[in-house]
Tab-separated table of C-alpha atoms in Angstrom:
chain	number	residue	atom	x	y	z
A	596	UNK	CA	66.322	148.118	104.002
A	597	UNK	CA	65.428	145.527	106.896
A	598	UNK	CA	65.630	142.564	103.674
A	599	UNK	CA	69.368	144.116	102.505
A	600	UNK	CA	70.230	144.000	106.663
A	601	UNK	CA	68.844	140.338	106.323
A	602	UNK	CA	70.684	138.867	103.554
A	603	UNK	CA	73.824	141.153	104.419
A	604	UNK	CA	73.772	139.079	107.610
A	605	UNK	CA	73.070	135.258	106.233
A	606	UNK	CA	76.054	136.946	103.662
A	607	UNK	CA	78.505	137.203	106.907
A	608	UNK	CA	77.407	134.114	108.305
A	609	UNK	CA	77.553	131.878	105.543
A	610	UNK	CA	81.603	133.297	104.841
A	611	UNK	CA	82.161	132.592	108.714
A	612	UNK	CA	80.889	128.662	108.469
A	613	UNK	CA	83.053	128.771	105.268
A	614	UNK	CA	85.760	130.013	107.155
A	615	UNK	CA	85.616	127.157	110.118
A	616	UNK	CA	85.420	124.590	107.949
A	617	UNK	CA	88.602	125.666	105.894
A	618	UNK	CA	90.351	125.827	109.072
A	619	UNK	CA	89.541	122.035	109.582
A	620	UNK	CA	89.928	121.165	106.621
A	621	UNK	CA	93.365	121.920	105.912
A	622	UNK	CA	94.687	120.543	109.032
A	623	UNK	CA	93.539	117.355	108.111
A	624	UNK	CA	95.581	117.476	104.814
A	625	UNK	CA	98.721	119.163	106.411
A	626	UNK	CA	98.788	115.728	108.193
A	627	UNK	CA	98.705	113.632	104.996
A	628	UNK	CA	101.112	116.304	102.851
A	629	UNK	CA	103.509	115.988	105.914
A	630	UNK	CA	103.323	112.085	105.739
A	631	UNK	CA	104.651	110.611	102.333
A	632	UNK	CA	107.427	108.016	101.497
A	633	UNK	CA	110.146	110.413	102.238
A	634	UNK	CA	109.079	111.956	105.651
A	635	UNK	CA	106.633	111.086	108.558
A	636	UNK	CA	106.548	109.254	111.788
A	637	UNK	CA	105.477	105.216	112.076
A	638	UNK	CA	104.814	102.893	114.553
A	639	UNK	CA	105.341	99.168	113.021
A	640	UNK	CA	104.782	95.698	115.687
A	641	UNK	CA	107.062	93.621	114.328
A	642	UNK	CA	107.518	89.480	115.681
A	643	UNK	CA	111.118	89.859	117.929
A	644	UNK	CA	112.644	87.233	115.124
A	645	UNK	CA	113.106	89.103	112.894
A	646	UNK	CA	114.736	92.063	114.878
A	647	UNK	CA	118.202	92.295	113.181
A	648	UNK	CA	116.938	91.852	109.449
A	649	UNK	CA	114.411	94.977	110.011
A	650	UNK	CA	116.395	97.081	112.336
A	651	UNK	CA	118.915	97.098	109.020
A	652	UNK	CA	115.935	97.985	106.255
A	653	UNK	CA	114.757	100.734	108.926
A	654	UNK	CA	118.346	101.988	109.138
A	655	UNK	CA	118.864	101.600	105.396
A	656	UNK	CA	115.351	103.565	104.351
A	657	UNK	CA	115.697	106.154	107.280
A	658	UNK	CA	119.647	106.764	105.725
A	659	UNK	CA	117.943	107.386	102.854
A	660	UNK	CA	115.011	109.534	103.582
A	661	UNK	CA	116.273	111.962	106.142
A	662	UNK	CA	112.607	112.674	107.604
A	663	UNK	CA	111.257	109.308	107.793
A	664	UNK	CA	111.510	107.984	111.032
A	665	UNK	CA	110.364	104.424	111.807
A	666	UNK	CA	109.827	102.979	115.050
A	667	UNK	CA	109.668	99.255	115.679
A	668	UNK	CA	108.038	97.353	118.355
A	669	UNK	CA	109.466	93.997	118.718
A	670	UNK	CA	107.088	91.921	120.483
A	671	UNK	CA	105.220	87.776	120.390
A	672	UNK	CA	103.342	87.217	116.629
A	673	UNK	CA	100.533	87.181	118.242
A	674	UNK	CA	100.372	90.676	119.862
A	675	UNK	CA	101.458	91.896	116.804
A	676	UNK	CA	98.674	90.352	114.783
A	677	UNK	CA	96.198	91.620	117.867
A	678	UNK	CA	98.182	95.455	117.248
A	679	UNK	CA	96.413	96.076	114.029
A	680	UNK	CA	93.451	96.908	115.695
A	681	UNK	CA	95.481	99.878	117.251
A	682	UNK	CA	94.857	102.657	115.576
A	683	UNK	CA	98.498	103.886	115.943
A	684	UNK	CA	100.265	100.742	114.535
A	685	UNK	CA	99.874	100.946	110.168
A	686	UNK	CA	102.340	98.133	109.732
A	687	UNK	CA	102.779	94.712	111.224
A	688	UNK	CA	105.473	92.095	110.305
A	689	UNK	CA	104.672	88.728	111.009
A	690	UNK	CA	105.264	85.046	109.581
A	691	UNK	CA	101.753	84.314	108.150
A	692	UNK	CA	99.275	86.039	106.250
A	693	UNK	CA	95.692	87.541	107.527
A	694	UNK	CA	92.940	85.294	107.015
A	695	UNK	CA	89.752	86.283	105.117
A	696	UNK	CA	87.997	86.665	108.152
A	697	UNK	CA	91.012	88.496	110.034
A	698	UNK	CA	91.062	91.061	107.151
A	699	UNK	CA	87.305	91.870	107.523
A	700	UNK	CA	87.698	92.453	111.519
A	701	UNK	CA	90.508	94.776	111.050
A	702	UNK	CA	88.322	96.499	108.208
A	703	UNK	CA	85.493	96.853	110.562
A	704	UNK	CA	87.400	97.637	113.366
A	705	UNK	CA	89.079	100.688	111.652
A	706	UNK	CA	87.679	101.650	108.231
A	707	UNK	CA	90.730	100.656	106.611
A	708	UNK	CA	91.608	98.014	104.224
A	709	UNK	CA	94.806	96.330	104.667
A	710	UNK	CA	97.442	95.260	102.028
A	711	UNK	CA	99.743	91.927	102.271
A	712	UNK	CA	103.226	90.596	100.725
A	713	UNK	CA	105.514	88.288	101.368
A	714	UNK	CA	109.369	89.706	101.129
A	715	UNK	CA	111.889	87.246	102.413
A	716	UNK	CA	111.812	83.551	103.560
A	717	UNK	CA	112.866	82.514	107.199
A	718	UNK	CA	113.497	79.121	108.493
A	719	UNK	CA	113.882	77.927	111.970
A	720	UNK	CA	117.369	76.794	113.466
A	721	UNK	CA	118.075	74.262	115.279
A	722	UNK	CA	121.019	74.972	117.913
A	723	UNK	CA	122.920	72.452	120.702
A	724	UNK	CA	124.980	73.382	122.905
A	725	UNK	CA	129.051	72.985	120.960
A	726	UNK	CA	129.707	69.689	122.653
A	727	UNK	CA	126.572	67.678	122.025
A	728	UNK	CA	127.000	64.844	119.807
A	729	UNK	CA	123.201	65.452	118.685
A	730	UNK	CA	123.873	67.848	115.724
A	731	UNK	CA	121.678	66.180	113.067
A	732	UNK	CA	118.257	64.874	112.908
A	733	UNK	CA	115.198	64.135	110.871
A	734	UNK	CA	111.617	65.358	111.258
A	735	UNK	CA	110.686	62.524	112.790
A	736	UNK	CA	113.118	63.053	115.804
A	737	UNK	CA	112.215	66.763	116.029
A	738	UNK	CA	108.320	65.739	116.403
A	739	UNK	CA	108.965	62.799	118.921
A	740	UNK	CA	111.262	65.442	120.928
A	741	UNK	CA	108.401	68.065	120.892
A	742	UNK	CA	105.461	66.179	122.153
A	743	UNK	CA	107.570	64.411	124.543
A	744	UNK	CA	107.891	61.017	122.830
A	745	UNK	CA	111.733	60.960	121.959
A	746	UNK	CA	113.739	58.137	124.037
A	747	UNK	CA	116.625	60.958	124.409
A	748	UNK	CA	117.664	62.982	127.190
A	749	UNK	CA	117.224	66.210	125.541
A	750	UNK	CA	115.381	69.234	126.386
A	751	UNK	CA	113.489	71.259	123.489
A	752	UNK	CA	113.743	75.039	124.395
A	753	UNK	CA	111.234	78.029	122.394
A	754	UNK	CA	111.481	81.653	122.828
A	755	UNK	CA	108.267	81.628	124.920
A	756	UNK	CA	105.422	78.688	125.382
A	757	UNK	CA	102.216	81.479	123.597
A	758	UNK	CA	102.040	83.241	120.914
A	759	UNK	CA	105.486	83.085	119.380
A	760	UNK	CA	105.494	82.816	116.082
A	761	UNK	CA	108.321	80.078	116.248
A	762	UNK	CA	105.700	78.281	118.933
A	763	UNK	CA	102.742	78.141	116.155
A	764	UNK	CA	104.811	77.060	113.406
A	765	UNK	CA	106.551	74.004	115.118
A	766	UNK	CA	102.825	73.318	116.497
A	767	UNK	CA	100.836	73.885	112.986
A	768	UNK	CA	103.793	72.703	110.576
A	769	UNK	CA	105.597	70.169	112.528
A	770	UNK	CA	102.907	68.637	114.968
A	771	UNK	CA	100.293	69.517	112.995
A	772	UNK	CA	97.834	69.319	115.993
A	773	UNK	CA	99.564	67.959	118.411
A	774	UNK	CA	100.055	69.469	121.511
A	775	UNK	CA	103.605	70.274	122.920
A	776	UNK	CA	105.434	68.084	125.564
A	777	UNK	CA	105.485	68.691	129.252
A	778	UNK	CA	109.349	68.385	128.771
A	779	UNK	CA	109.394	71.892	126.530
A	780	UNK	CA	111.145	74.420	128.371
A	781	UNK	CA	110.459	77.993	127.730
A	782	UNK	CA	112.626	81.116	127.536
A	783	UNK	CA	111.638	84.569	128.083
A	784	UNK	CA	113.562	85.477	124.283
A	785	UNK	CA	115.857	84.431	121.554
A	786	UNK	CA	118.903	86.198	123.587
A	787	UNK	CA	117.802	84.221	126.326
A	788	UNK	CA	117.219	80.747	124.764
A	789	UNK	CA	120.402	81.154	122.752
A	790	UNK	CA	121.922	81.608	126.763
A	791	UNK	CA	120.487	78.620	127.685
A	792	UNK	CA	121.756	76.287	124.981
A	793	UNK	CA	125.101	77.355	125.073
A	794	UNK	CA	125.405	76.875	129.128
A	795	UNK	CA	123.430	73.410	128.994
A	796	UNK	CA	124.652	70.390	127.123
A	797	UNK	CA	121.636	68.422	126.591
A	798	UNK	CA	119.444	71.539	125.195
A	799	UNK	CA	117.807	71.446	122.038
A	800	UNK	CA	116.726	75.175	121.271
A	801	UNK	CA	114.432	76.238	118.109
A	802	UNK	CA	115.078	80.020	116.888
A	803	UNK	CA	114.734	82.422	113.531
A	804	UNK	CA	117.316	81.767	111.581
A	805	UNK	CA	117.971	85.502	111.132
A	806	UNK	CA	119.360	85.522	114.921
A	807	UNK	CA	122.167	83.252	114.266
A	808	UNK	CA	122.477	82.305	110.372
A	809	UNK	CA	125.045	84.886	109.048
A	810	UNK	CA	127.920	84.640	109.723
A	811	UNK	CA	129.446	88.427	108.677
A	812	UNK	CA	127.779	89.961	111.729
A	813	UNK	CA	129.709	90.363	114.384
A	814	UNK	CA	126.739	89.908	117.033
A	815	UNK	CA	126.341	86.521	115.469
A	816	UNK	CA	129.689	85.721	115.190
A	817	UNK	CA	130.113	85.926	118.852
A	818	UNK	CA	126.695	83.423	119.296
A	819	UNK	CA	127.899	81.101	116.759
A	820	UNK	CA	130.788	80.156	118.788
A	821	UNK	CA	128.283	79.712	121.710
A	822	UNK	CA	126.494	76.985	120.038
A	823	UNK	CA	126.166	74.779	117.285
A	824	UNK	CA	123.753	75.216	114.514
A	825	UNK	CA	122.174	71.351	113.654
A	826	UNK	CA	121.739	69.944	110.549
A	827	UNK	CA	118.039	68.411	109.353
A	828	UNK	CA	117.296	65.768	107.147
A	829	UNK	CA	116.782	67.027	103.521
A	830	UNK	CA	113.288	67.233	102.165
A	831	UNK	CA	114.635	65.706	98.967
A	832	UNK	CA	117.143	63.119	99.908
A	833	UNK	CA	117.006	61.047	102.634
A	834	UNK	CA	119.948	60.561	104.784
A	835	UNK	CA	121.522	64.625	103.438
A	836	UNK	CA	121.442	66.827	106.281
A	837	UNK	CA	121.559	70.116	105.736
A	838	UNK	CA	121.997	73.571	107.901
A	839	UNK	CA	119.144	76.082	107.027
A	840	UNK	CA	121.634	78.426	104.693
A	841	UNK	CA	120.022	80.481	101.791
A	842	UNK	CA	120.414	78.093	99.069
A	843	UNK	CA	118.706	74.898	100.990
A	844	UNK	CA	115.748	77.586	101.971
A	845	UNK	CA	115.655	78.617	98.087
A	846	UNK	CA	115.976	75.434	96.801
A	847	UNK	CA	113.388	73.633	99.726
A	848	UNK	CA	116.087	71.379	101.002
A	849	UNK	CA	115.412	72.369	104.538
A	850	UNK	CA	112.570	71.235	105.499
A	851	UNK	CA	111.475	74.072	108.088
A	852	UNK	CA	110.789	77.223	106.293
A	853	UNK	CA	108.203	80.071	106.994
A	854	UNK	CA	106.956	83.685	105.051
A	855	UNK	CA	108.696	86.824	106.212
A	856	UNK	CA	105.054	88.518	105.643
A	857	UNK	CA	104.499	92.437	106.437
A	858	UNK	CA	101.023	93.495	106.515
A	859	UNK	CA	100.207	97.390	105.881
A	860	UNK	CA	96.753	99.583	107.181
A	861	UNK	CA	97.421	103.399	105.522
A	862	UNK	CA	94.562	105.376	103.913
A	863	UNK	CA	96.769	106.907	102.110
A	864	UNK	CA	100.206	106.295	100.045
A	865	UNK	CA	102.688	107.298	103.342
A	866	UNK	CA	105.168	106.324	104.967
A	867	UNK	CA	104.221	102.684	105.479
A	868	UNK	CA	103.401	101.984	101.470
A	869	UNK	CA	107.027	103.727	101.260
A	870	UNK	CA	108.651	101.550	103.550
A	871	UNK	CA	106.740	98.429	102.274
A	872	UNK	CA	107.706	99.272	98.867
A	873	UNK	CA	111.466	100.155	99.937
A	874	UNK	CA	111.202	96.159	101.579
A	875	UNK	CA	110.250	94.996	97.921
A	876	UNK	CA	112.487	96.712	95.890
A	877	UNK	CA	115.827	95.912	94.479
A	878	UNK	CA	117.969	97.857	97.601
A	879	UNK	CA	115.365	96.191	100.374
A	880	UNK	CA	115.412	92.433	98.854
A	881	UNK	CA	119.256	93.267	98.850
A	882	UNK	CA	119.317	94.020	102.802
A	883	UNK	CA	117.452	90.397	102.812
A	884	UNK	CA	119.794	89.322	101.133
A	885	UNK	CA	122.855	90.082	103.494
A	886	UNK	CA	121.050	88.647	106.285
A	887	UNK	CA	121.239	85.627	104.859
A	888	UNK	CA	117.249	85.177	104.727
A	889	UNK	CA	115.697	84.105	101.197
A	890	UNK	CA	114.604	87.231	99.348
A	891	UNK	CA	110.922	86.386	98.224
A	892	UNK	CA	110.993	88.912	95.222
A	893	UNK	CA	114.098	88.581	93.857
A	894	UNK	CA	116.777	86.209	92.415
A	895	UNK	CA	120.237	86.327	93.306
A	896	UNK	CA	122.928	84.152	91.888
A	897	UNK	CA	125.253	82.500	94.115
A	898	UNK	CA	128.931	82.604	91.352
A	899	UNK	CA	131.568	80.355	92.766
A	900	UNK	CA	135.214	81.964	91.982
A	901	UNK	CA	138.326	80.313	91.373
A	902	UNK	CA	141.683	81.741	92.434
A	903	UNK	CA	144.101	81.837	89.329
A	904	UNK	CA	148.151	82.221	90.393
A	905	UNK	CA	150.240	83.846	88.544
């Protein structure tokens, strides 16, 4: 009797362990079931260039899945690089891809493994304030007038002096080293720098193309008549300048273009592979597209059409 009282006992315990652990157990999968590519919550850091290009594929992918909800942080390259360490950031959207080594930290750091593709291609503007009679130059010029060496009058403005992505391309890609000029004159952001060259004559400022280059936004419309975009020397014929317009970034006329780049950190196939996957597909290469940046994935024809009267 005392050995049936035993095992009757071990018998209750063992169903009450069983019963704790269910209760755990399923919590952690209501929080993956509730998270898919039509519904969840994310955080994404995404560089402040490319603000109006990603507010649209957020608006576009939230439109279409009612329960997704995706909030972007718009913030330096840098801290967005440094935010996939956070535990509550599964999506960055930078100008560059992770490194080797950068990919192992993050994996150490958090257990997860990260996934990288380029989407769209970006190019830096040049813009002058409307009445400078600087609106072309070559690559030589723009170097010279970034480390300080140009025999101009001209002031070089950046959204910021650190970690910009704009900042470490023009260092990397233009100077190649080099450091910047004590004549560089930083603004606090694009809105800002896009102030200062249209109020200031002999500005030169640097900026993502996607802030200024299309010209069916009304936002832009009103900027574009604040300043004037610059032409740069072509990368294929000497003495062409060109504006950085989708065809001279497809075709690698102009000679400064970067990756539009989103990096994603999900265990599992949520919300940010959905979102990711929205930003390669037909509709999300589209929204590139109509921001006049260079969709990476896909090839759209440019048909000229000819008026016939009757």
């Amino acid at each position: 009797m005392a050995l049936d009282k035993l095992g009757f006992g071990r018998w209750v315990l063992f169903l009450f362990l069983i019963g704790l652990l269910g209760q755990c157990k399923p919590k952690q999968q209501d929080a993956a079931s509730q998270d898919s590519f039509q519904s969840g919550t994310m955080h994404v850091s995404c560089d402040e260039s490319f603000k109006g290009v990603i507010d649209a594929q957020a608006e576009v992918y939230q439109g279409r899945y009612p329960g997704a909800k995706i909030i972007v942080h718009y913030k330096p390259e840098a801290d967005c690089l440094n935010d996939l360490y956070n535990d509550s950031i599964r999506m960055i959207i930078a100008t560059r891809f992770l490194s080797k080594e950068e990919t192992g930290l993050v994996s150490d750091s958090t257990g997860m493994g990260t996934q990288q593709y380029r989407v769209a291609y970006d190019a830096i503007a040049i813009v002058v304030h409307p009445s400078s009679p600087d609106s072309n130059f070559t690559m030589a010029e723009i170097r010279d007038l970034i480390s300080g060496k140009l025999n101009k009058d001209l002031i070089p403005v950046f959204d910021g002096l650190k970690a910009t992505s704009t900042v470490r391309f023009m260092i990397d890609s233009v100077l190649r080293g080099t450091p910047l000029g004590k004549n560089v004159v930083a603004a606090q952001s694009s809105e800002e720098l896009l102030s200062y060259v249209s109020h200031n004559p002999k500005a030169v400022g640097f900026i993502g193309v996607s802030w200024i280059g299309n010209p069916e936004d009304t936002a832009q419309q009103s900027l574009r008549r604040k300043v004037k975009i610059a032409g740069l020397e072509s990368v294929y014929e000497p003495g062409l300048y060109v504006k950085p317009n989708q065809m001279n970034l497809y075709n690698g006329y102009y000679p400064m273009v970067r990756d539009l780049v989103y990096v994603v950190k999900e265990s599992h196939r949520g919300i940010a592979h959905g979102f990711g996957d929205f930003m390669r597909s037909d509709d999300g290469q589209l929204v590139f597209r109509r921001a006049y940046l260079a969709p990476a994935l896909r090839t759209f024809v440019n048909r000229s059409t000819r008026l016939v009267e009757e």
